[in-house]
Short mmCIF file of N, CA, C and O in Angstrom, two decimals:
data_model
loop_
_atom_site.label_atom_id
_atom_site.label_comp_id
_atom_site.label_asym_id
_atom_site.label_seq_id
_atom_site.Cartn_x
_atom_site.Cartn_y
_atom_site.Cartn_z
N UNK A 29 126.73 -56.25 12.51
CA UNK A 29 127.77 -55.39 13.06
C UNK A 29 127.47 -55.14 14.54
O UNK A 29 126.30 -54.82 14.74
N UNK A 30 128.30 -55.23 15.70
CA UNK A 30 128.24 -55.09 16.41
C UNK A 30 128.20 -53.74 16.99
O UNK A 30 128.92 -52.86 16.53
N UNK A 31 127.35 -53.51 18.05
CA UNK A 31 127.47 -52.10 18.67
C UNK A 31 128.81 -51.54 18.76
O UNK A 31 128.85 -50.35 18.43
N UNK A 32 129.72 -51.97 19.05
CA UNK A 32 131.40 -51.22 19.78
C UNK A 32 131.56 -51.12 18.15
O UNK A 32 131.72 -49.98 17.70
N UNK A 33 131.55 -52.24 17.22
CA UNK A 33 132.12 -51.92 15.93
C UNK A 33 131.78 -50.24 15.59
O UNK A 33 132.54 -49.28 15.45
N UNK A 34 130.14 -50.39 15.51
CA UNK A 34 129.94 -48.80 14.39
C UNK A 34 129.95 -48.07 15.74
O UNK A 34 129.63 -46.95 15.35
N UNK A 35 130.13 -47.93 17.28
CA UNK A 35 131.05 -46.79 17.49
C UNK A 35 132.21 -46.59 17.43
O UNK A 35 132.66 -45.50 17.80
N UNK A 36 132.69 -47.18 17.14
CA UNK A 36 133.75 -47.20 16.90
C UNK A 36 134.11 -46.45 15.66
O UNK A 36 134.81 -45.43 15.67
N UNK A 37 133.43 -47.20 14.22
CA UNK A 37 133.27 -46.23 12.72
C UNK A 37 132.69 -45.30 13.45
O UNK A 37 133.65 -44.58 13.71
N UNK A 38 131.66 -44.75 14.04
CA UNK A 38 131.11 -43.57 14.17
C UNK A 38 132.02 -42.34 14.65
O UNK A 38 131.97 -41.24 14.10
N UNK A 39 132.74 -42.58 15.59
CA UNK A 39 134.35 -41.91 16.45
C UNK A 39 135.32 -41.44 15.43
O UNK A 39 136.02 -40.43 15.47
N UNK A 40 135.19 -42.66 14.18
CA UNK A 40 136.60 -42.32 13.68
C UNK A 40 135.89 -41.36 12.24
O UNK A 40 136.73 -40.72 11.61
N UNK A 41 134.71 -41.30 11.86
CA UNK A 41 134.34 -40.93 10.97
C UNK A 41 134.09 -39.65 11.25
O UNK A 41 134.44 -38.77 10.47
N UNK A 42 133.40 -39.34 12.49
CA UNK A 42 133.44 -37.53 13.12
C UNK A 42 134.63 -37.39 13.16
O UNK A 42 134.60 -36.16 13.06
N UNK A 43 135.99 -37.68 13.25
CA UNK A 43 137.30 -37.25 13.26
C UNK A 43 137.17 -37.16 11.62
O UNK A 43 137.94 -36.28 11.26
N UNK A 44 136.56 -37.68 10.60
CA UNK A 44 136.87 -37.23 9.20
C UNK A 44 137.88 -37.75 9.04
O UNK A 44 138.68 -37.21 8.28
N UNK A 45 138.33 -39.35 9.86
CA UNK A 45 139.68 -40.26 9.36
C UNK A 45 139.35 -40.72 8.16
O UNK A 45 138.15 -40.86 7.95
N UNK A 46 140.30 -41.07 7.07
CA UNK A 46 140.08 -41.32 5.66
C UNK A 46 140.02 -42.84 5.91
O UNK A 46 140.56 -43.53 6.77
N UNK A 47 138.95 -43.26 4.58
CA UNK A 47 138.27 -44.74 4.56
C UNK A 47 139.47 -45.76 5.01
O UNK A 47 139.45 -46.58 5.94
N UNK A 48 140.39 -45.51 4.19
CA UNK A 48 141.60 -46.38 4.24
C UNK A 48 141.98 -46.59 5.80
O UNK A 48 142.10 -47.74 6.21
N UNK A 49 142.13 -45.68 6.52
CA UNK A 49 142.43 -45.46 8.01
C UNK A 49 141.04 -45.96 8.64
O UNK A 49 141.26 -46.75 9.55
N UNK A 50 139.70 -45.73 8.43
CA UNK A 50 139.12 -46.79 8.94
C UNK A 50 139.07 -48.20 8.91
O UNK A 50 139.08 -48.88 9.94
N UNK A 51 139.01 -48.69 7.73
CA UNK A 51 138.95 -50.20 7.37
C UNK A 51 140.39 -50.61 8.26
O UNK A 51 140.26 -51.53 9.07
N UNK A 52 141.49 -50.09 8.17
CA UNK A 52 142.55 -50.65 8.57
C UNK A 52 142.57 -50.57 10.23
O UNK A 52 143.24 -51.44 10.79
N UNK A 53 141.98 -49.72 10.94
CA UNK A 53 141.65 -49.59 12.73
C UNK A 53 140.61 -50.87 12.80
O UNK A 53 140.87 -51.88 13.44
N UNK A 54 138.93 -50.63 11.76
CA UNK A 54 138.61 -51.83 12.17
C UNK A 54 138.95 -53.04 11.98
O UNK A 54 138.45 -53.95 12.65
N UNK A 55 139.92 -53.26 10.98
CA UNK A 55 140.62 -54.60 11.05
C UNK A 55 141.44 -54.62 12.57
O UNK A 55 141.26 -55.32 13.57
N UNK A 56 142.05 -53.94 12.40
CA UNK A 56 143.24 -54.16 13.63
C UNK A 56 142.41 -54.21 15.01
O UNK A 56 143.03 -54.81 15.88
N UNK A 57 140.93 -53.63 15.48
CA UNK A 57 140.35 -54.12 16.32
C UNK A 57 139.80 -55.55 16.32
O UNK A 57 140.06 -56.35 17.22
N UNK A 58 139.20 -55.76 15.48
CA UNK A 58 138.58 -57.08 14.91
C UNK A 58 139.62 -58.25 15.24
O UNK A 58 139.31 -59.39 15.59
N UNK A 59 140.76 -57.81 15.07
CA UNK A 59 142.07 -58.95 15.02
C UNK A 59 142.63 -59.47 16.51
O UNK A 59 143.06 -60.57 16.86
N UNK A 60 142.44 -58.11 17.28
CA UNK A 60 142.70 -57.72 18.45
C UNK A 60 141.44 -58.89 19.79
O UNK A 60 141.47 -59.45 20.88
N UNK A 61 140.76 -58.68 18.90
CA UNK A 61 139.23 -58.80 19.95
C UNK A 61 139.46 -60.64 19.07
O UNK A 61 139.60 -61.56 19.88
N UNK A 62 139.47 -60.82 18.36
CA UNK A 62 139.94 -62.20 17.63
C UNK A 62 141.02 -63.53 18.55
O UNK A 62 140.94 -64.72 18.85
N UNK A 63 141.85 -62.56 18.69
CA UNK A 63 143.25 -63.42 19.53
C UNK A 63 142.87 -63.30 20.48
O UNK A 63 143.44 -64.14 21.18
N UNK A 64 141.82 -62.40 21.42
CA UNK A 64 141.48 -63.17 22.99
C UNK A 64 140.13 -63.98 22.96
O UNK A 64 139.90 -64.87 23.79
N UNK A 65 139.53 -63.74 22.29
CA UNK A 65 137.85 -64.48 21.53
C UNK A 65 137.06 -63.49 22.49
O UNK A 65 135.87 -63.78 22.60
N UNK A 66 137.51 -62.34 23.21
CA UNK A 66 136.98 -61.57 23.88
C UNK A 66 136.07 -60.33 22.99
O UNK A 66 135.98 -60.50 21.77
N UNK A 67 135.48 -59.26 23.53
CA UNK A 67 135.08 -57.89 23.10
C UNK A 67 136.09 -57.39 23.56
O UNK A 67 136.52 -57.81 24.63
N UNK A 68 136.94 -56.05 22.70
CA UNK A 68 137.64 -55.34 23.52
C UNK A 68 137.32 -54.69 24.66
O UNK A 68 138.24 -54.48 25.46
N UNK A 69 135.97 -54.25 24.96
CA UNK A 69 135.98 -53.50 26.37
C UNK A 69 135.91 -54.58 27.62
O UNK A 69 135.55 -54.12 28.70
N UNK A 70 136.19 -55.84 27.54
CA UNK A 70 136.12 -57.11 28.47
C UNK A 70 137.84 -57.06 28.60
O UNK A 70 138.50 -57.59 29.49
N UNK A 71 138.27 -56.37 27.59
CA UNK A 71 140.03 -56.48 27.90
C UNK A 71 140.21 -55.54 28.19
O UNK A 71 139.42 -54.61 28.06
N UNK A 72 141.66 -55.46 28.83
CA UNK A 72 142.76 -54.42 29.38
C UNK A 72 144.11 -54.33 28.97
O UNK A 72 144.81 -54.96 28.17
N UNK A 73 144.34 -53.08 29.98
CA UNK A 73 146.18 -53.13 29.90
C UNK A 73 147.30 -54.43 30.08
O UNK A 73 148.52 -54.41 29.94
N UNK A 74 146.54 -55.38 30.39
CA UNK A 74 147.62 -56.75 30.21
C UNK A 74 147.46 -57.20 28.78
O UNK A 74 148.35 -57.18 27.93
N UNK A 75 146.29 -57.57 28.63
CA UNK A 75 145.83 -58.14 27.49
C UNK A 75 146.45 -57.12 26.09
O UNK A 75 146.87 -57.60 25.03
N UNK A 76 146.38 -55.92 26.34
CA UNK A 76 146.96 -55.11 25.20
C UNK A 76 148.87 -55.57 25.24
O UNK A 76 149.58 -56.03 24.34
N UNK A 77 149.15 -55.28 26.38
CA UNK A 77 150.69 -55.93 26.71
C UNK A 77 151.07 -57.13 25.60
O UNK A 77 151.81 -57.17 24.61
N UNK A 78 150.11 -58.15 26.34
CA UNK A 78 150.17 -59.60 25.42
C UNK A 78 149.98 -59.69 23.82
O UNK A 78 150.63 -60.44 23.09
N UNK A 79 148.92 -58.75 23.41
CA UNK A 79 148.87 -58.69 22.29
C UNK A 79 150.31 -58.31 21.03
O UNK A 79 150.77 -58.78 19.98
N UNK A 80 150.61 -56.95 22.16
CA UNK A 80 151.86 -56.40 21.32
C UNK A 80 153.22 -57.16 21.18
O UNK A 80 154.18 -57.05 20.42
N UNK A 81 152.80 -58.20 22.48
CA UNK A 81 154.27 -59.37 22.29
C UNK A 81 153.95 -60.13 21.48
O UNK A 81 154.86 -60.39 20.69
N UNK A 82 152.79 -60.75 21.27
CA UNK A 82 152.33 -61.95 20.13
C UNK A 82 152.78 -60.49 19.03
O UNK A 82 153.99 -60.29 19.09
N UNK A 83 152.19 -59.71 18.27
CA UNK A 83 152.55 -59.38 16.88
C UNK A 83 153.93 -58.84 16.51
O UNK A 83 154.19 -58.27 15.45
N UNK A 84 154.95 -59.13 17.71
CA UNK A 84 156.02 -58.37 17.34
C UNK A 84 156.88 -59.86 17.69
O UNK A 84 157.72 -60.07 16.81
N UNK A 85 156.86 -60.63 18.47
CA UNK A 85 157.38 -62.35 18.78
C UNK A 85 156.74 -63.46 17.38
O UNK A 85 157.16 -64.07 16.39
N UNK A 86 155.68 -63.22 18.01
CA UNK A 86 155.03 -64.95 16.81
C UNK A 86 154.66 -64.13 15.64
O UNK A 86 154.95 -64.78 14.63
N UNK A 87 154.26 -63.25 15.41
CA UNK A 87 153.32 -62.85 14.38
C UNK A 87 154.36 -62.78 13.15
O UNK A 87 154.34 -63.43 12.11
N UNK A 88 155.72 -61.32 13.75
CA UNK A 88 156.60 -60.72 13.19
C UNK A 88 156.25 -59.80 12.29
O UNK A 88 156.81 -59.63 11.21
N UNK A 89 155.10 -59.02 12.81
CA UNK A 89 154.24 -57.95 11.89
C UNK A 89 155.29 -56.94 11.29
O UNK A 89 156.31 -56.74 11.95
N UNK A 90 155.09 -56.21 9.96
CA UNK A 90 156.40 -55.26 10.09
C UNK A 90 155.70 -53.80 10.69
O UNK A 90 154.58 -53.31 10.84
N UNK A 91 156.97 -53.49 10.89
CA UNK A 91 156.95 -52.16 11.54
C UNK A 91 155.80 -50.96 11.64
O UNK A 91 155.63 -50.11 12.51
N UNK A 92 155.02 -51.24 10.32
CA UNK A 92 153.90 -49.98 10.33
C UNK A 92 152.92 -51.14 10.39
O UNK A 92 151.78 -50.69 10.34
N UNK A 93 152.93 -52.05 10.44
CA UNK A 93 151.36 -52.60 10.74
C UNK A 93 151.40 -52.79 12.48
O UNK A 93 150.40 -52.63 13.19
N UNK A 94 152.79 -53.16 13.01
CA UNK A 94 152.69 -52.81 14.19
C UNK A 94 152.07 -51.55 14.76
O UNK A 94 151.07 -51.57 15.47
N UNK A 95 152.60 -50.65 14.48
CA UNK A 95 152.01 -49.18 14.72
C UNK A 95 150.81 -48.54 14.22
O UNK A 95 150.23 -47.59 14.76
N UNK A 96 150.40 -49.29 12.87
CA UNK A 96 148.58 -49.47 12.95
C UNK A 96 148.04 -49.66 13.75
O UNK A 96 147.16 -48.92 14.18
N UNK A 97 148.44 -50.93 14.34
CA UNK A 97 147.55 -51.92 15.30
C UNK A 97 147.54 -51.18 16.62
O UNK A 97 146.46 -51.09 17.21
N UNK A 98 148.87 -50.52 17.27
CA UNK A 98 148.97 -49.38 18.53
C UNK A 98 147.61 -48.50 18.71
O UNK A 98 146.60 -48.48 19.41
N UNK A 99 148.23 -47.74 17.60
CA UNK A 99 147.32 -46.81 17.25
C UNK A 99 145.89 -46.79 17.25
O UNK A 99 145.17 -45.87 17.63
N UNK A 100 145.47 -48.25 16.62
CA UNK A 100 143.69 -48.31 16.45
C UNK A 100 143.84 -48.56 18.06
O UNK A 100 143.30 -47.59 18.61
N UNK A 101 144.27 -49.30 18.86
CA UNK A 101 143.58 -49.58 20.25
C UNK A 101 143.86 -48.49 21.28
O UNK A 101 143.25 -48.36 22.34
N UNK A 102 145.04 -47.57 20.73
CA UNK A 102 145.03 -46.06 21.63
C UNK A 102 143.82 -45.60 21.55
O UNK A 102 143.17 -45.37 22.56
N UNK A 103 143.12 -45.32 19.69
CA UNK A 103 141.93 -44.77 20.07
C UNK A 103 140.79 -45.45 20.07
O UNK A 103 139.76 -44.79 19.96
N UNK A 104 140.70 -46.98 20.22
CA UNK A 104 139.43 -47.68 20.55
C UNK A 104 139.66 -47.39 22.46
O UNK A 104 138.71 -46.84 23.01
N UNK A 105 140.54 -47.66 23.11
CA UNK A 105 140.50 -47.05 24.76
C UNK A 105 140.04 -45.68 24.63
O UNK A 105 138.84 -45.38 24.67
N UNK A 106 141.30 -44.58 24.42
CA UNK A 106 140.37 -43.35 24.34
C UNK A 106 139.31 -42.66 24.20
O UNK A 106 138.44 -42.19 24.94
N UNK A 107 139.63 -42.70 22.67
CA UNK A 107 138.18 -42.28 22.26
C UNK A 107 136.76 -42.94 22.20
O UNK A 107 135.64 -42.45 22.34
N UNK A 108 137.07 -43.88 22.02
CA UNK A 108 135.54 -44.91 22.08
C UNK A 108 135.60 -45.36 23.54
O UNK A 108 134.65 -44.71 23.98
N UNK A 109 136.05 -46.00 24.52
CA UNK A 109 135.37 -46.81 25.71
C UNK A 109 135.91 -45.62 26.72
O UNK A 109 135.67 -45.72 27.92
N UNK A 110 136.74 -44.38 26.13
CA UNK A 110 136.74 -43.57 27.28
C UNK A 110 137.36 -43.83 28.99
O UNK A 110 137.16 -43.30 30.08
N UNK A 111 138.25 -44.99 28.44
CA UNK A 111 139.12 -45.54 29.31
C UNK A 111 140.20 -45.26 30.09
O UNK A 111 140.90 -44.88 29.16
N UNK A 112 140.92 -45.13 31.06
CA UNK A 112 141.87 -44.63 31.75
C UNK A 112 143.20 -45.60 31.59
O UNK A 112 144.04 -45.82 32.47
N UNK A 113 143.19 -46.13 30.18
CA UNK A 113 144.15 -46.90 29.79
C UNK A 113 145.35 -46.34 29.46
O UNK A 113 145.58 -46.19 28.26
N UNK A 114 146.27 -45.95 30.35
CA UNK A 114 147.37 -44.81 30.22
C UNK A 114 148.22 -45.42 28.50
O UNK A 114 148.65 -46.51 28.11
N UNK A 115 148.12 -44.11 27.93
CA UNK A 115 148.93 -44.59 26.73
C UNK A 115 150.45 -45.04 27.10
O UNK A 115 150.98 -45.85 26.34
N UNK A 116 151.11 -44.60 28.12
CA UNK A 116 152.54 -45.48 28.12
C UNK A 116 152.39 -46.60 28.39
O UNK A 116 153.40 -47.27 28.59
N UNK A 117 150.81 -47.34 28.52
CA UNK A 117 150.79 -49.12 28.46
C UNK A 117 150.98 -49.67 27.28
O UNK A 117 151.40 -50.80 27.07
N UNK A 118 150.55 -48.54 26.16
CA UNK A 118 150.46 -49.16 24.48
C UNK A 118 151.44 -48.39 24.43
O UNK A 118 151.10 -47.22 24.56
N UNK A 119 152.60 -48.55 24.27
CA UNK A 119 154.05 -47.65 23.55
C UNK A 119 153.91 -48.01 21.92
O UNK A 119 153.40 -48.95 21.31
N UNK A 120 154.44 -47.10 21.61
CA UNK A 120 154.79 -46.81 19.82
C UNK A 120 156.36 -47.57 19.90
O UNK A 120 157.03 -47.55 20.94
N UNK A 121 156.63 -47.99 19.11
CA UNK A 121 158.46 -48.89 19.45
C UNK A 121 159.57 -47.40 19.14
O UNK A 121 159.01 -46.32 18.99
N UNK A 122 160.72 -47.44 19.08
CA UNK A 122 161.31 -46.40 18.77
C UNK A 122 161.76 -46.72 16.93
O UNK A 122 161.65 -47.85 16.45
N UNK A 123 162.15 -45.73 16.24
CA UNK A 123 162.32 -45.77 15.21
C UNK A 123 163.89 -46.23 15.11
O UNK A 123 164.74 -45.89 15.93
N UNK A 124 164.09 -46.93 14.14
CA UNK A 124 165.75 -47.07 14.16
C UNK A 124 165.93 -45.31 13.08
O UNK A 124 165.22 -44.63 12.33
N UNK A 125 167.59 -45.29 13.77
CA UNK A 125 167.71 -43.97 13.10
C UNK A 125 168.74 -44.07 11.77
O UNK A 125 169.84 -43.89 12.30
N UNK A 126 168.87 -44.18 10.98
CA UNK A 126 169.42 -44.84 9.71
C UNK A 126 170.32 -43.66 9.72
O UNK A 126 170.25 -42.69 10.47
N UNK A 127 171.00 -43.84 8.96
CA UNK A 127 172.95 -42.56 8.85
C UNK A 127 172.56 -42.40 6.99
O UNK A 127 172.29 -43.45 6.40
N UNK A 128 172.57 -41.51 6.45
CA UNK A 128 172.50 -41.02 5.09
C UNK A 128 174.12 -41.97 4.16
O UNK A 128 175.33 -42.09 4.37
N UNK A 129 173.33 -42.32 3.37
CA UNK A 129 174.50 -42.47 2.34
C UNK A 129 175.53 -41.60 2.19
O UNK A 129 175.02 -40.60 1.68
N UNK A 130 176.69 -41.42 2.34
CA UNK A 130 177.45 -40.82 1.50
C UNK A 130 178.46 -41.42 1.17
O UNK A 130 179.13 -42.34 1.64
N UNK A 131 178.51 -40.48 -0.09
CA UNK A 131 179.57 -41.20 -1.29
C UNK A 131 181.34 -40.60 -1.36
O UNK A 131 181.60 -39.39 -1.37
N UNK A 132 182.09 -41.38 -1.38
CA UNK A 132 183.34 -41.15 -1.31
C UNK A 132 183.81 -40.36 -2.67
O UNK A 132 183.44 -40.83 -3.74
N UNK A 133 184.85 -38.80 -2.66
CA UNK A 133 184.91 -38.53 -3.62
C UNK A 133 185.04 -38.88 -5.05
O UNK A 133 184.85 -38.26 -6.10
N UNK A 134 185.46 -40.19 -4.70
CA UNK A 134 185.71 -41.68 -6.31
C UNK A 134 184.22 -41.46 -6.94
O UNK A 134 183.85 -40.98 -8.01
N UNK A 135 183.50 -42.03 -5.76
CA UNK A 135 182.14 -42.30 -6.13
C UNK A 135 181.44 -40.69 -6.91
O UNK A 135 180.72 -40.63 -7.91
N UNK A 136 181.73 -40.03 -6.42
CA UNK A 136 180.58 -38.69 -6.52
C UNK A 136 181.51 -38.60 -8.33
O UNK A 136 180.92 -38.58 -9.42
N UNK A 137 182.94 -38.56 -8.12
CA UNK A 137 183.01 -38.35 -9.43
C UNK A 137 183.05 -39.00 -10.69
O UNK A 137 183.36 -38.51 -11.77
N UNK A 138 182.65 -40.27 -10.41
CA UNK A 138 182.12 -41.34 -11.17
C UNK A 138 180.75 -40.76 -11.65
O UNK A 138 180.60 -40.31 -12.78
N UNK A 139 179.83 -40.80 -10.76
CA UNK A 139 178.37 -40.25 -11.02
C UNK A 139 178.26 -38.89 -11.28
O UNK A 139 177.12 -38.43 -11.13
N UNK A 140 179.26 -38.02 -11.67
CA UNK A 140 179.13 -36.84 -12.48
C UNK A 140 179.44 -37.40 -14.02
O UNK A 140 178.78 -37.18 -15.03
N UNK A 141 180.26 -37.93 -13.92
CA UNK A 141 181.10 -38.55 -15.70
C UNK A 141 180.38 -39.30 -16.50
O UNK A 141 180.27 -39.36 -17.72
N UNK A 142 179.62 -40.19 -15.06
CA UNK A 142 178.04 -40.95 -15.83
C UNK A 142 177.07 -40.13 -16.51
O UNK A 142 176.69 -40.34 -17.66
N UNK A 143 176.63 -39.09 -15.71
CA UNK A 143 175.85 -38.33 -15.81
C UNK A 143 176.09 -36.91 -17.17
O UNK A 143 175.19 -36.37 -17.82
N UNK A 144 177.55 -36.65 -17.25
CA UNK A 144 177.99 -36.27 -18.47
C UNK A 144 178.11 -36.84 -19.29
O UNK A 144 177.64 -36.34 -20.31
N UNK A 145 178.66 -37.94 -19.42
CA UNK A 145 178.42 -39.07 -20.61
C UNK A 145 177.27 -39.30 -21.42
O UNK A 145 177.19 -39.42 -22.64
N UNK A 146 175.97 -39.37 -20.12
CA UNK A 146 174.47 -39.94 -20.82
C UNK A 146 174.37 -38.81 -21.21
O UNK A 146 173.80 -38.96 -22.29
N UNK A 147 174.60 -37.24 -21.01
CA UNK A 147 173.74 -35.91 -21.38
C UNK A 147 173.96 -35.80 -22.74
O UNK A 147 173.05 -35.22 -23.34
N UNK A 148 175.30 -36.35 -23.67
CA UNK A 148 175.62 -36.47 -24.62
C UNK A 148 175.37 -37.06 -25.25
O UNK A 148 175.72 -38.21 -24.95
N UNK A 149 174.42 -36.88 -26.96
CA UNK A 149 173.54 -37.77 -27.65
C UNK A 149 175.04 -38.47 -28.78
O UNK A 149 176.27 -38.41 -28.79
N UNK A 150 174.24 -38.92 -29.38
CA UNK A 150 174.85 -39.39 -30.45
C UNK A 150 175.53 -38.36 -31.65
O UNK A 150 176.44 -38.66 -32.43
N UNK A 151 175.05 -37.51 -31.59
CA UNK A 151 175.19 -36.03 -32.44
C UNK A 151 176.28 -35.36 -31.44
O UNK A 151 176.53 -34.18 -31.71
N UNK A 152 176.85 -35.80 -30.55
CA UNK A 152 177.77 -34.71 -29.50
C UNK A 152 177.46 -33.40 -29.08
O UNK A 152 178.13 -32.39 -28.85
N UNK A 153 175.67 -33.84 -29.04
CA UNK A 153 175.19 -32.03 -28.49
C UNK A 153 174.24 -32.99 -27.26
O UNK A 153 174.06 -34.16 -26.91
N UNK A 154 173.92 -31.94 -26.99
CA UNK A 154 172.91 -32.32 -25.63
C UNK A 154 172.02 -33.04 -25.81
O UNK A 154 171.54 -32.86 -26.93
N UNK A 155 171.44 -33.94 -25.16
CA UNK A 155 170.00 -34.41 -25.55
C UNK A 155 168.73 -33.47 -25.17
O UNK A 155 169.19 -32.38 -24.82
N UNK A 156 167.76 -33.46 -25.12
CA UNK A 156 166.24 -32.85 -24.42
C UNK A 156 165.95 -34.11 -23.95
O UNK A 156 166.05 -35.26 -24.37
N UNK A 157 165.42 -33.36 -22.58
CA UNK A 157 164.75 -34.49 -22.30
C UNK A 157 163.48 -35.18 -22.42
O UNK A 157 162.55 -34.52 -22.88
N UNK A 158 163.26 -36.50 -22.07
CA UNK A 158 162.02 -36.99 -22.94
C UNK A 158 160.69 -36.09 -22.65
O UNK A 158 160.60 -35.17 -21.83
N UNK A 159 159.79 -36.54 -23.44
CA UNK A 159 158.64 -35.32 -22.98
C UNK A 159 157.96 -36.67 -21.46
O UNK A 159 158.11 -37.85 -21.15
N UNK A 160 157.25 -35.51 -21.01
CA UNK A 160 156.49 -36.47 -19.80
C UNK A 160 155.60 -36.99 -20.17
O UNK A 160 155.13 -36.29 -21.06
N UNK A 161 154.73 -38.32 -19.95
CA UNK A 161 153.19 -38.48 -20.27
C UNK A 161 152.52 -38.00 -19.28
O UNK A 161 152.56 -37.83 -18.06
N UNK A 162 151.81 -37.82 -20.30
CA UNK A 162 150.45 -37.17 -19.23
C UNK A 162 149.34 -38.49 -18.34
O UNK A 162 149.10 -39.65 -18.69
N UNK A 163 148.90 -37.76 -17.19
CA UNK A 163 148.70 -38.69 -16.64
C UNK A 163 146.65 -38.90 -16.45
O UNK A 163 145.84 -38.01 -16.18
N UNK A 164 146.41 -40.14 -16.68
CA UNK A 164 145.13 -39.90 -17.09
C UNK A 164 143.98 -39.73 -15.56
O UNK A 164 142.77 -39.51 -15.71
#
């Protein structure tokens, strides 16, 4: 293991980041430092540039592994090499903003009639509902 690696675990582990959130920063450094055959502290704000066009052009990473990958090198600059790597060089992308379903009065009163229909057993009384399992 390389020195930058376990400071790197060492940084994120005094933050008390959960295992899962480590393994997944040091991958995304590892991957990072991989595609230039460089160490990250031998790279910069271009090289981070380039990176984010390769995983969002060739790679076609989806959306939260993109923003994994942001994220681990915001805080491998920051917090570990203590760098003056302005975070508006690594941008987060914007979120698309999605519009809520809604259902046309047809619809809503379809899915009440469904929903009265199933409540009604075979006996023409209510059903109960199933019991839950328990979970081990």
């Amino acid at each position: 293991m390389t020195p930058l690696r376990q400071r790197v675990l060492g940084d994120l582990q005094i933050r008390h980041y959960s295992p899962n959130t480590v393994r997944a920063f040091i991958r995304s450094i590892a991957e990072f430092a991989k595609h230039f055959g460089k160490s990250p502290d031998l790279l910069g704000a271009e090289q981070i540039r380039e990176y984010q066009l390769y995983l969002i052009k060739e790679k076609r990473v989806s959306l939260s592994s993109y923003i994994q990958a942001v994220c681990s090198l915001r805080f491998l600059y920051t917090n570990t090499l203590h760098r003056q790597v302005a975070v508006e060089r690594i941008p987060l992308p914007r979120y698309e903003k999605k519009l809520p379903v809604i259902l046309s009065r047809e619809e809503v009163k379809l899915v009440l009639e469904r929903r009265r229909i199933s409540a009604i057993g075979p006996c023409c009384r209510p059903c109960t509902p199933p019991a839950r399992e328990s979970r081990k």
